[in-house]
Amino acid sequence: MQKWARLNFQPALPLRGDRRVTGSSEHIAVSRKAAQEGMVLLKNDGTLPLSSDKKLVLMGKAAVDYVKGGGGSGDVYCAYIHSLYYGLKSKGVSVYEPLIDLYKEEMKKQYDSGRVPGMTEEVPVPADILKDAAAFSDTAIVMICRFSGEGWDRSSIECNQEFNPWPQSRSMPSFSSEIFPDGDFYLNAGEKEMIKAAKENFKNVIAVLNVGGIIDCSFIAGDDAINAALYMNQGGMEGGDAAADIILGEVNPSGKLADTFAARLEDYPSTENFHESFDYVEYTEDVYVGYRYFETIPGARDKVIYPFGYGLSYTTFDITVTGAKELEDSFSFDVKVTNTGKASGKEVVQLYYKAPQGKLGKPERALGDFVKTKELSAGESQDITLTVTKKAIASYDDLGKVADACYVLEKGSYEFFIGNSVRDAKNTDFTWENAEDITVERLSHKAGPVSLKKRMISDGSYEELPLGAARDINECVFEKMEPGTEEALTPFVRSREMHYLTRPFKEGAKTFFDVAEGKVTIDEFMAQLSDEDLIHLVGGQPNTGVGNVFGMGNLPEYGVPNAQTADGPAGVRIAPETGVLTTAFPCSTLIACTWNREIAEQIGCAGGEELKENNLCVWLTPAINIHRNPMCGRNFEYYSEDPYLTGRMAAAMVRGIQSNNVGASVKHFACNNKETNRKHSDSRVSERALREIYLKAFEIIVKEAEPYTIMSSYNAINGHRASENRDLLTGILRDEWGYKGMVTSDWWTRGEHYKEIKAGNDLKMACGFPDRVKKAMEMGAITRADIEPCAKRILTTILKFD
Ligand code: BGC
């Protein structure tokens, strides 16, 4: 096939042989495998697994109101969606049907009235049905589900002033206020009633949580009447089948939590000011995010219901450290894992470290490495090695207490812990005694705060931070566009006057094919382009084929194709009216809970293939913002509260995607940790927390997997919009980490195009503003030399597509 034939001609050709891979059984099998490995068994007194001839009562409308993933750009259109009810039935399990019929009927009514799966009211169970159900079986599965999505947080607060093309439709926060008056973190009255009824009428009660984020699990942990619980998460199109596989013991659960589950929202330090302001968020908990907070801050330990890294199995494992050593730049630990139980299964071995408190203060535990074993049969062992580099355990000194703007290893004892959760990890007895402070990396201050007044330190108190002059976020050489007027605009379609047969390219042009074939350099190619051509290149391009989130390139007179993007991350999002249905994978949080890099890579590879088969080039995947607070509406799209787990899992995903010569787009760079006023809110965060928590996963991915593209976020960081933030996009990303790829904005930012170009945001999506860039050029605010590197990075990216 000719280079870029798929981009230029959009052929309806299968990727391999004569069978399409999009939505194929092979890809759906990958989705199901991931779902099986990422579901977490939270509790089990031996009730699970169930035998398949056990009759079951499914209680809770979630039995049929299955939520496969979250909403917004992360939603995917697939051929079918299997609930737990479906999964159990397809295995021949006898389920009490009258209740299912009631739920189906009620859900239909609620969907017809504008509700969506997960945003529905619980259905009261009439006494006669309950009595009949109790006579049918002694075992009930109680189901809870939740839905959240892009553009709103998990609360009833109306949170955005974004352009709304459907003004008549009701907002999700308004539904939420009706369904979850106390917030959807907590069970609502209907759910409590349903669980009470289950406990009163059934000997065995198993809870199943079809929830992409965290909810209050005290009703499980604190109550012996709930015998077992499975955190099913949002498992994609075959999530219900995967949960049934686990419940019936056909698959031994091996998922581990990617977040700390506490009982109350207020137990998370970031809750206090989550909604303090529409215009900013103060990240006062600093590096004490997730388990770093709960394991460190006095009094916080007891608030944890299920700790980070936790998850049960139907078997037991022995984890023995057989050796530990210091190498030149790292530490390595040899571990023997033995399956000591009766069922075969997999275990996740986790390495944590504890750095000395020193002058900077440190979390009591931080994840250094993890390995998931192969499937071990009863009695079988596996030897594994875990390593962590010295650079990884260093801390960033942003106040010059040890060495200003440097990563430092403070003097003192470094301890290491190994086990199968942050709580169960045991001290390895290997301690590294560091005799003196060591500077590991010398950097410079970048993207620092000017308005963050204080931050938490390791004893739970706060230290004051120096303040600077606040910036005008909207500063511009001419009048800013009114917020909202930039929304949902589509790029121009440029006409061209060429003779189709005799002059396919501009007279005398060096074509982009010449560049691809090595006949001319990219610089020679660019030298012939006018300023207008360059400005055209740095803006998004019209949709073609099945694309719906726009493209890049598109200079046909020079042979530059229009390369289309597509949304993710739970699958390739193609609009349903095209007739193309793709594979819906589990949500990213579930993928993180697999702690299995191979699975992440397989999903990436399958998604990359579907992208390519449909003539698309960049998958707007993975989304890797940190789970700072359970309320963030897009947490389901993100991996974890921990940057190391996030970075390693998502790097594998990027490798899988790009093995197809299509691009990943790692998003949203950075600190897009809430959806409320996401296009304008300022994330105020210390340099240390930025580098150690919020940028870390991006750094890991850039260094490990070289993503073709990174998407900057809508929000501001310390007074600069991320897309206009030169410290972030050029200083840190390129100069420090050596990133060679391209940066796009998020779609329809409030950033000013010429400022984004100057910051190193190469491509403005979904469309550029050529007239405004031109005007800025005429006013001397930007030059051709500023635009050239951006255009060059876009062209270089397109050259990678085959
Ligand atoms: C989202 C991105 C998404 C883009 C394109 C934005 O609103 O924040 O994650 O990729 O739209 O749909």
XYZ file of C-alpha atoms in Angstrom, residues 192-634:
443
model
C -29.588 1.292 51.916
C -33.132 -0.035 52.018
C -32.352 -2.633 49.355
C -29.265 -3.856 51.229
C -31.154 -3.994 54.504
C -33.827 -6.115 52.859
C -31.181 -8.443 51.435
C -29.549 -8.909 54.831
C -32.886 -9.608 56.496
C -34.045 -12.134 53.941
C -30.971 -14.036 52.785
C -28.382 -16.139 54.562
C -25.624 -15.175 52.146
C -25.216 -11.667 50.794
C -22.564 -10.783 48.233
C -22.000 -7.146 47.254
C -20.920 -6.262 43.721
C -19.811 -2.698 42.992
C -20.144 -1.568 39.380
C -18.383 1.687 40.161
C -15.536 3.424 38.302
C -14.348 5.404 41.305
C -14.414 5.175 45.057
C -17.553 4.909 47.167
C -18.082 4.499 50.894
C -17.512 0.788 51.496
C -18.125 0.790 55.244
C -21.393 -1.036 54.619
C -19.266 -3.970 53.447
C -16.239 -3.893 55.707
C -18.145 -3.157 58.879
C -20.894 -5.726 58.538
C -20.586 -9.504 58.929
C -23.945 -9.922 57.247
C -22.212 -9.075 53.967
C -20.251 -12.228 53.298
C -18.259 -11.223 50.259
C -17.726 -8.244 47.986
C -16.382 -7.776 44.488
C -15.288 -4.364 43.190
C -16.389 -5.038 39.638
C -15.479 -1.539 38.495
C -16.639 -0.518 35.001
C -15.572 -3.468 32.952
C -16.368 -2.572 29.368
C -18.677 -4.487 27.041
C -18.176 -7.894 28.668
C -17.774 -6.671 32.249
C -20.812 -8.658 33.389
C -19.367 -11.834 31.876
C -16.020 -11.235 33.581
C -17.691 -10.688 36.957
C -19.650 -13.927 36.468
C -16.384 -15.743 35.617
C -15.019 -14.623 39.007
C -18.173 -15.200 41.037
C -18.389 -18.767 39.747
C -14.669 -19.396 40.300
C -13.805 -19.914 36.644
C -11.294 -17.114 37.109
C -9.425 -16.457 40.324
C -9.491 -12.711 41.081
C -6.086 -11.028 41.027
C -6.910 -7.313 40.850
C -5.538 -4.920 43.476
C -6.847 -1.484 44.336
C -5.243 1.437 42.554
C -6.618 3.835 45.189
C -7.149 4.037 48.921
C -10.765 3.461 49.964
C -11.726 5.550 52.997
C -15.164 5.739 54.598
C -15.985 9.376 54.137
C -15.280 11.936 51.471
C -13.959 14.284 54.135
C -11.284 11.710 54.973
C -9.492 12.751 51.780
C -7.572 15.963 52.485
C -8.369 17.406 49.065
C -12.110 17.349 49.740
C -12.009 20.402 51.969
C -11.229 22.862 49.214
C -12.380 20.850 46.189
C -15.291 23.205 45.661
C -13.901 26.190 47.536
C -13.707 28.250 44.378
C -14.908 28.118 40.812
C -11.711 29.764 39.635
C -8.944 27.912 41.415
C -8.029 24.810 43.402
C -5.363 24.916 46.071
C -3.423 21.663 46.257
C -2.627 22.229 49.922
C -2.187 18.516 50.715
C 0.945 18.751 48.535
C 2.596 15.349 48.000
C 0.317 13.709 50.557
C -2.110 12.338 47.995
C -3.840 8.964 48.406
C -1.946 6.437 50.509
C 0.926 8.900 50.915
C -1.531 10.849 53.088
C -3.240 7.933 54.826
C -0.006 6.105 55.703
C 1.832 9.209 56.876
C -0.330 11.808 58.515
C -1.066 11.135 62.192
C -4.575 9.775 62.708
C -5.222 9.114 59.009
C -4.360 5.384 59.003
C -7.541 4.447 60.830
C -9.735 6.069 58.220
C -8.773 3.502 55.605
C -11.253 0.768 54.829
C -9.365 -0.884 52.002
C -5.759 0.159 51.445
C -3.925 0.873 48.213
C -2.680 -2.299 46.523
C -5.180 -4.503 48.373
C -7.136 -7.367 46.858
C -8.008 -10.941 47.837
C -7.724 -14.197 45.953
C -9.324 -17.645 46.160
C -5.873 -18.919 47.046
C -3.032 -17.766 49.326
C 0.521 -16.793 48.519
C 3.760 -16.731 50.390
C 6.067 -13.867 49.464
C 9.649 -14.380 50.667
C 12.495 -11.991 50.025
C 15.489 -14.110 49.070
C 18.036 -11.377 48.402
C 18.540 -7.623 48.372
C 21.396 -5.537 47.084
C 22.530 -2.033 46.324
C 23.692 -1.517 42.749
C 25.367 1.592 41.398
C 22.178 3.534 40.639
C 19.488 1.295 42.088
C 18.393 -1.325 44.582
C 17.224 -4.769 43.646
C 15.230 -7.358 45.552
C 14.827 -11.026 44.731
C 11.555 -12.539 45.795
C 10.114 -16.044 45.725
C 6.340 -16.174 45.407
C 4.638 -19.478 46.193
C 1.013 -20.387 45.772
C 0.263 -21.958 49.151
C -3.440 -22.552 48.572
C -5.510 -24.933 46.498
C -6.579 -22.872 43.498
C -4.261 -21.546 40.813
C -3.944 -17.773 40.649
C -1.783 -14.677 40.238
C -0.281 -12.408 42.859
C 0.970 -8.819 42.642
C 4.199 -8.230 44.506
C 4.696 -4.608 45.485
C 7.860 -2.832 46.592
C 7.530 0.301 48.721
C 10.252 2.533 50.125
C 10.459 4.924 53.021
C 12.916 7.772 52.762
C 14.204 9.528 55.896
C 12.156 12.511 57.028
C 15.194 14.838 56.733
C 14.520 18.513 56.150
C 11.921 18.036 53.418
C 9.628 15.515 55.102
C 8.597 12.368 53.235
C 5.641 10.026 52.900
C 5.945 6.892 55.043
C 5.515 4.734 51.961
C 5.884 5.210 48.232
C 5.527 2.582 45.523
C 8.893 1.736 43.953
C 8.106 -1.244 41.739
C 5.594 -4.033 41.203
C 5.420 -7.343 39.362
C 2.416 -9.503 38.685
C 3.237 -13.202 38.662
C 2.201 -15.643 35.977
C -0.720 -17.934 36.785
C 0.743 -20.137 39.536
C -0.836 -23.510 40.138
C -1.228 -24.790 43.691
C 2.209 -25.259 45.223
C 4.018 -23.601 42.317
C 6.637 -20.866 42.871
C 8.055 -18.071 40.774
C 11.239 -16.069 41.335
C 10.945 -12.409 40.518
C 13.109 -9.320 40.871
C 11.949 -5.846 41.833
C 14.131 -2.785 41.331
C 13.951 0.864 42.155
C 16.431 3.509 41.077
C 18.059 6.001 43.411
C 16.676 8.809 41.283
C 13.169 7.446 41.838
C 13.423 7.581 45.608
C 14.863 11.121 45.661
C 12.727 14.135 46.580
C 12.467 17.483 44.834
C 13.612 20.385 46.970
C 11.632 23.422 45.858
C 12.471 25.679 48.796
C 16.226 25.213 48.928
C 16.260 23.432 52.282
C 18.925 21.007 51.064
C 19.779 21.974 47.473
C 17.543 24.402 45.668
C 15.561 23.095 42.677
C 17.307 19.737 42.826
C 16.283 16.127 43.311
C 18.042 15.134 46.527
C 18.644 11.977 48.521
C 18.735 13.252 52.048
C 21.120 11.587 54.469
C 19.638 8.899 56.708
C 18.125 5.412 56.515
C 16.114 4.278 53.513
C 13.884 1.300 54.225
C 12.180 -1.049 51.775
C 8.971 -3.044 52.168
C 7.605 -5.896 50.086
C 4.159 -7.467 50.117
C 0.770 -7.501 48.463
C -0.613 -4.122 49.577
C 0.756 -0.940 51.065
C -0.411 -2.185 54.482
C 0.821 -5.741 54.199
C 4.224 -4.932 52.770
C 6.808 -6.096 55.334
C 10.132 -4.519 56.048
C 12.759 -6.359 53.996
C 15.440 -5.789 56.649
C 17.527 -4.239 53.906
C 18.297 -0.653 54.789
C 20.373 1.753 52.802
C 22.319 4.020 55.124
C 23.018 7.179 53.238
C 25.836 9.048 54.993
C 25.361 12.423 53.332
C 22.907 14.479 51.312
C 23.286 13.645 47.617
C 22.108 15.817 44.749
C 20.792 13.434 42.126
C 19.657 15.956 39.524
C 20.148 19.711 39.316
C 17.212 21.503 37.701
C 15.779 25.013 37.864
C 12.532 26.470 39.175
C 9.725 26.050 36.690
C 5.956 26.510 36.730
C 6.027 27.336 40.441
C 3.161 28.722 42.495
C 2.528 32.391 43.158
C -0.802 32.145 44.976
C -0.582 28.922 46.993
C -0.338 30.083 50.566
C 0.503 26.875 52.403
C 1.089 23.191 52.052
C 0.896 20.115 54.230
C 4.029 18.621 55.730
C 4.513 15.108 57.050
C 3.280 15.742 60.596
C -0.032 16.974 59.234
C 0.617 20.645 59.906
C 1.162 23.223 57.170
C 4.133 25.294 56.130
C 3.732 28.678 54.530
C 4.860 29.186 50.975
C 6.308 32.348 49.473
C 3.777 34.279 47.410
C 4.468 36.079 44.167
C 2.682 38.578 41.977
C -0.492 37.068 40.525
C -0.581 37.026 36.744
C -3.284 38.097 34.373
C -4.239 34.766 32.906
C -5.839 36.520 29.928
C -2.954 38.830 29.082
C -2.896 39.269 25.303
C -1.579 41.773 22.765
C -5.105 42.294 21.475
C -8.574 41.797 22.796
C -9.277 38.280 24.073
C -12.121 36.263 22.627
C -15.182 36.107 24.840
C -15.211 32.807 26.791
C -17.517 30.380 25.031
C -17.158 31.889 21.555
C -14.241 29.582 20.844
C -16.316 26.482 21.595
C -17.124 23.830 19.009
C -15.875 25.798 16.005
C -14.752 23.623 13.129
C -11.667 24.167 10.980
C -11.884 25.798 7.543
C -11.969 23.609 4.495
C -9.449 25.299 2.176
C -10.171 25.109 -1.498
C -7.360 24.481 -3.939
C -7.097 24.991 -7.648
C -5.169 22.069 -9.028
C -5.687 19.978 -12.085
C -6.667 16.619 -10.703
C -4.828 14.575 -13.323
C -1.966 16.675 -14.568
C -1.064 18.763 -11.508
C -1.912 16.862 -8.311
C 0.596 19.036 -6.427
C 1.567 22.659 -6.612
C 3.738 23.507 -9.624
C 7.388 22.847 -8.783
C 6.651 21.823 -5.199
C 8.896 19.557 -3.238
C 6.303 17.148 -1.926
C 5.926 15.525 1.440
C 6.329 12.172 -0.302
C 9.824 13.382 -1.262
C 10.499 13.939 2.440
C 9.164 10.480 3.337
C 11.408 8.951 0.681
C 14.440 10.863 1.930
C 14.803 12.925 -1.266
C 14.485 16.273 0.500
C 14.902 17.202 4.137
C 12.025 18.391 6.217
C 13.745 21.787 6.529
C 14.002 22.093 2.742
C 10.364 21.114 2.505
C 9.315 23.698 5.068
C 11.390 26.467 3.498
C 9.011 26.534 0.498
C 5.912 26.962 2.669
C 4.424 30.418 3.106
C 3.670 31.902 6.517
C -0.006 31.148 5.812
C 0.815 27.505 5.151
C 2.676 27.247 8.441
C -0.145 28.925 10.332
C -2.571 26.543 8.637
C -0.478 23.585 9.828
C -0.555 24.574 13.499
C -4.354 24.369 13.648
C -6.707 21.385 13.583
C -8.100 20.161 10.246
C -11.549 19.063 9.091
C -12.982 15.627 9.788
C -12.699 13.023 7.066
C -13.905 9.430 6.878
C -15.199 8.197 10.210
C -13.172 10.804 12.137
C -15.171 13.028 14.463
C -12.572 14.874 16.504
C -10.625 16.436 13.649
C -7.240 16.038 12.100
C -3.839 17.572 11.428
C -1.592 18.328 8.481
C -3.734 18.662 5.356
C -1.667 20.573 2.822
C -2.767 18.566 -0.217
C -0.938 20.832 -2.658
C 2.293 19.618 -1.037
C 1.126 16.038 -0.429
C 0.658 16.417 3.338
C -2.240 14.142 4.329
C -4.997 15.035 6.745
C -4.330 12.668 9.661
C -7.379 12.085 11.847
C -7.600 11.719 15.610
C -10.112 9.612 17.567
C -11.161 9.627 21.168
C -10.526 7.035 23.836
C -9.393 5.729 26.251
C -11.871 2.869 26.750
C -11.951 2.097 23.037
C -11.766 3.871 19.695
C -14.695 6.268 19.709
C -16.361 6.337 16.321
C -19.760 7.974 15.958
C -22.582 5.407 15.796
C -24.090 6.922 12.656
C -21.077 5.596 10.689
C -22.244 2.075 11.417
C -18.805 1.186 12.797
C -18.836 -0.422 16.233
C -15.578 -0.829 18.106
C -14.393 -2.756 21.155
C -15.323 -1.234 24.516
C -12.493 -1.993 26.910
C -12.753 -1.595 30.674
C -12.196 1.875 32.099
C -8.617 2.907 32.878
C -9.007 2.562 36.642
C -9.860 -1.095 36.150
C -6.855 -1.496 33.858
C -4.673 -0.009 36.608
C -6.175 -2.529 39.053
C -4.810 -5.380 36.920
C -1.265 -4.232 37.777
C -0.443 -6.152 34.604
C 1.598 -4.244 32.044
C 1.181 -6.949 29.413
C -2.571 -6.542 29.476
C -2.280 -2.778 29.159
C 0.009 -3.289 26.168
C -2.437 -5.744 24.585
C -5.292 -3.277 24.947
C -3.092 -0.564 23.447
C -2.193 -2.811 20.535
C -5.816 -3.833 19.899
C -7.005 -0.214 20.089
C -4.176 0.884 17.800
C -5.244 -1.727 15.255
C -8.859 -0.562 15.341
C -7.664 3.007 14.906
C -5.591 2.093 11.893
C -8.187 -0.131 10.280
C -10.555 2.831 10.348
C -7.976 5.100 8.714
C -7.366 7.130 11.877
C -3.948 8.107 13.179
C -3.882 9.392 16.761
C -5.792 7.765 19.608
C -6.502 10.348 22.309
C -5.391 7.800 24.896
C -4.172 7.251 27.637
C -5.608 9.762 30.093
C -3.379 9.752 33.138
C -4.339 12.497 35.554
C -3.883 11.545 39.174
C -6.872 10.567 41.306
C -6.451 13.498 43.659
C -9.999 13.326 44.989
C -12.807 10.768 44.519
C -15.148 13.504 43.308
C -13.334 14.172 40.029
C -15.874 13.207 37.369
C -13.265 11.751 35.033
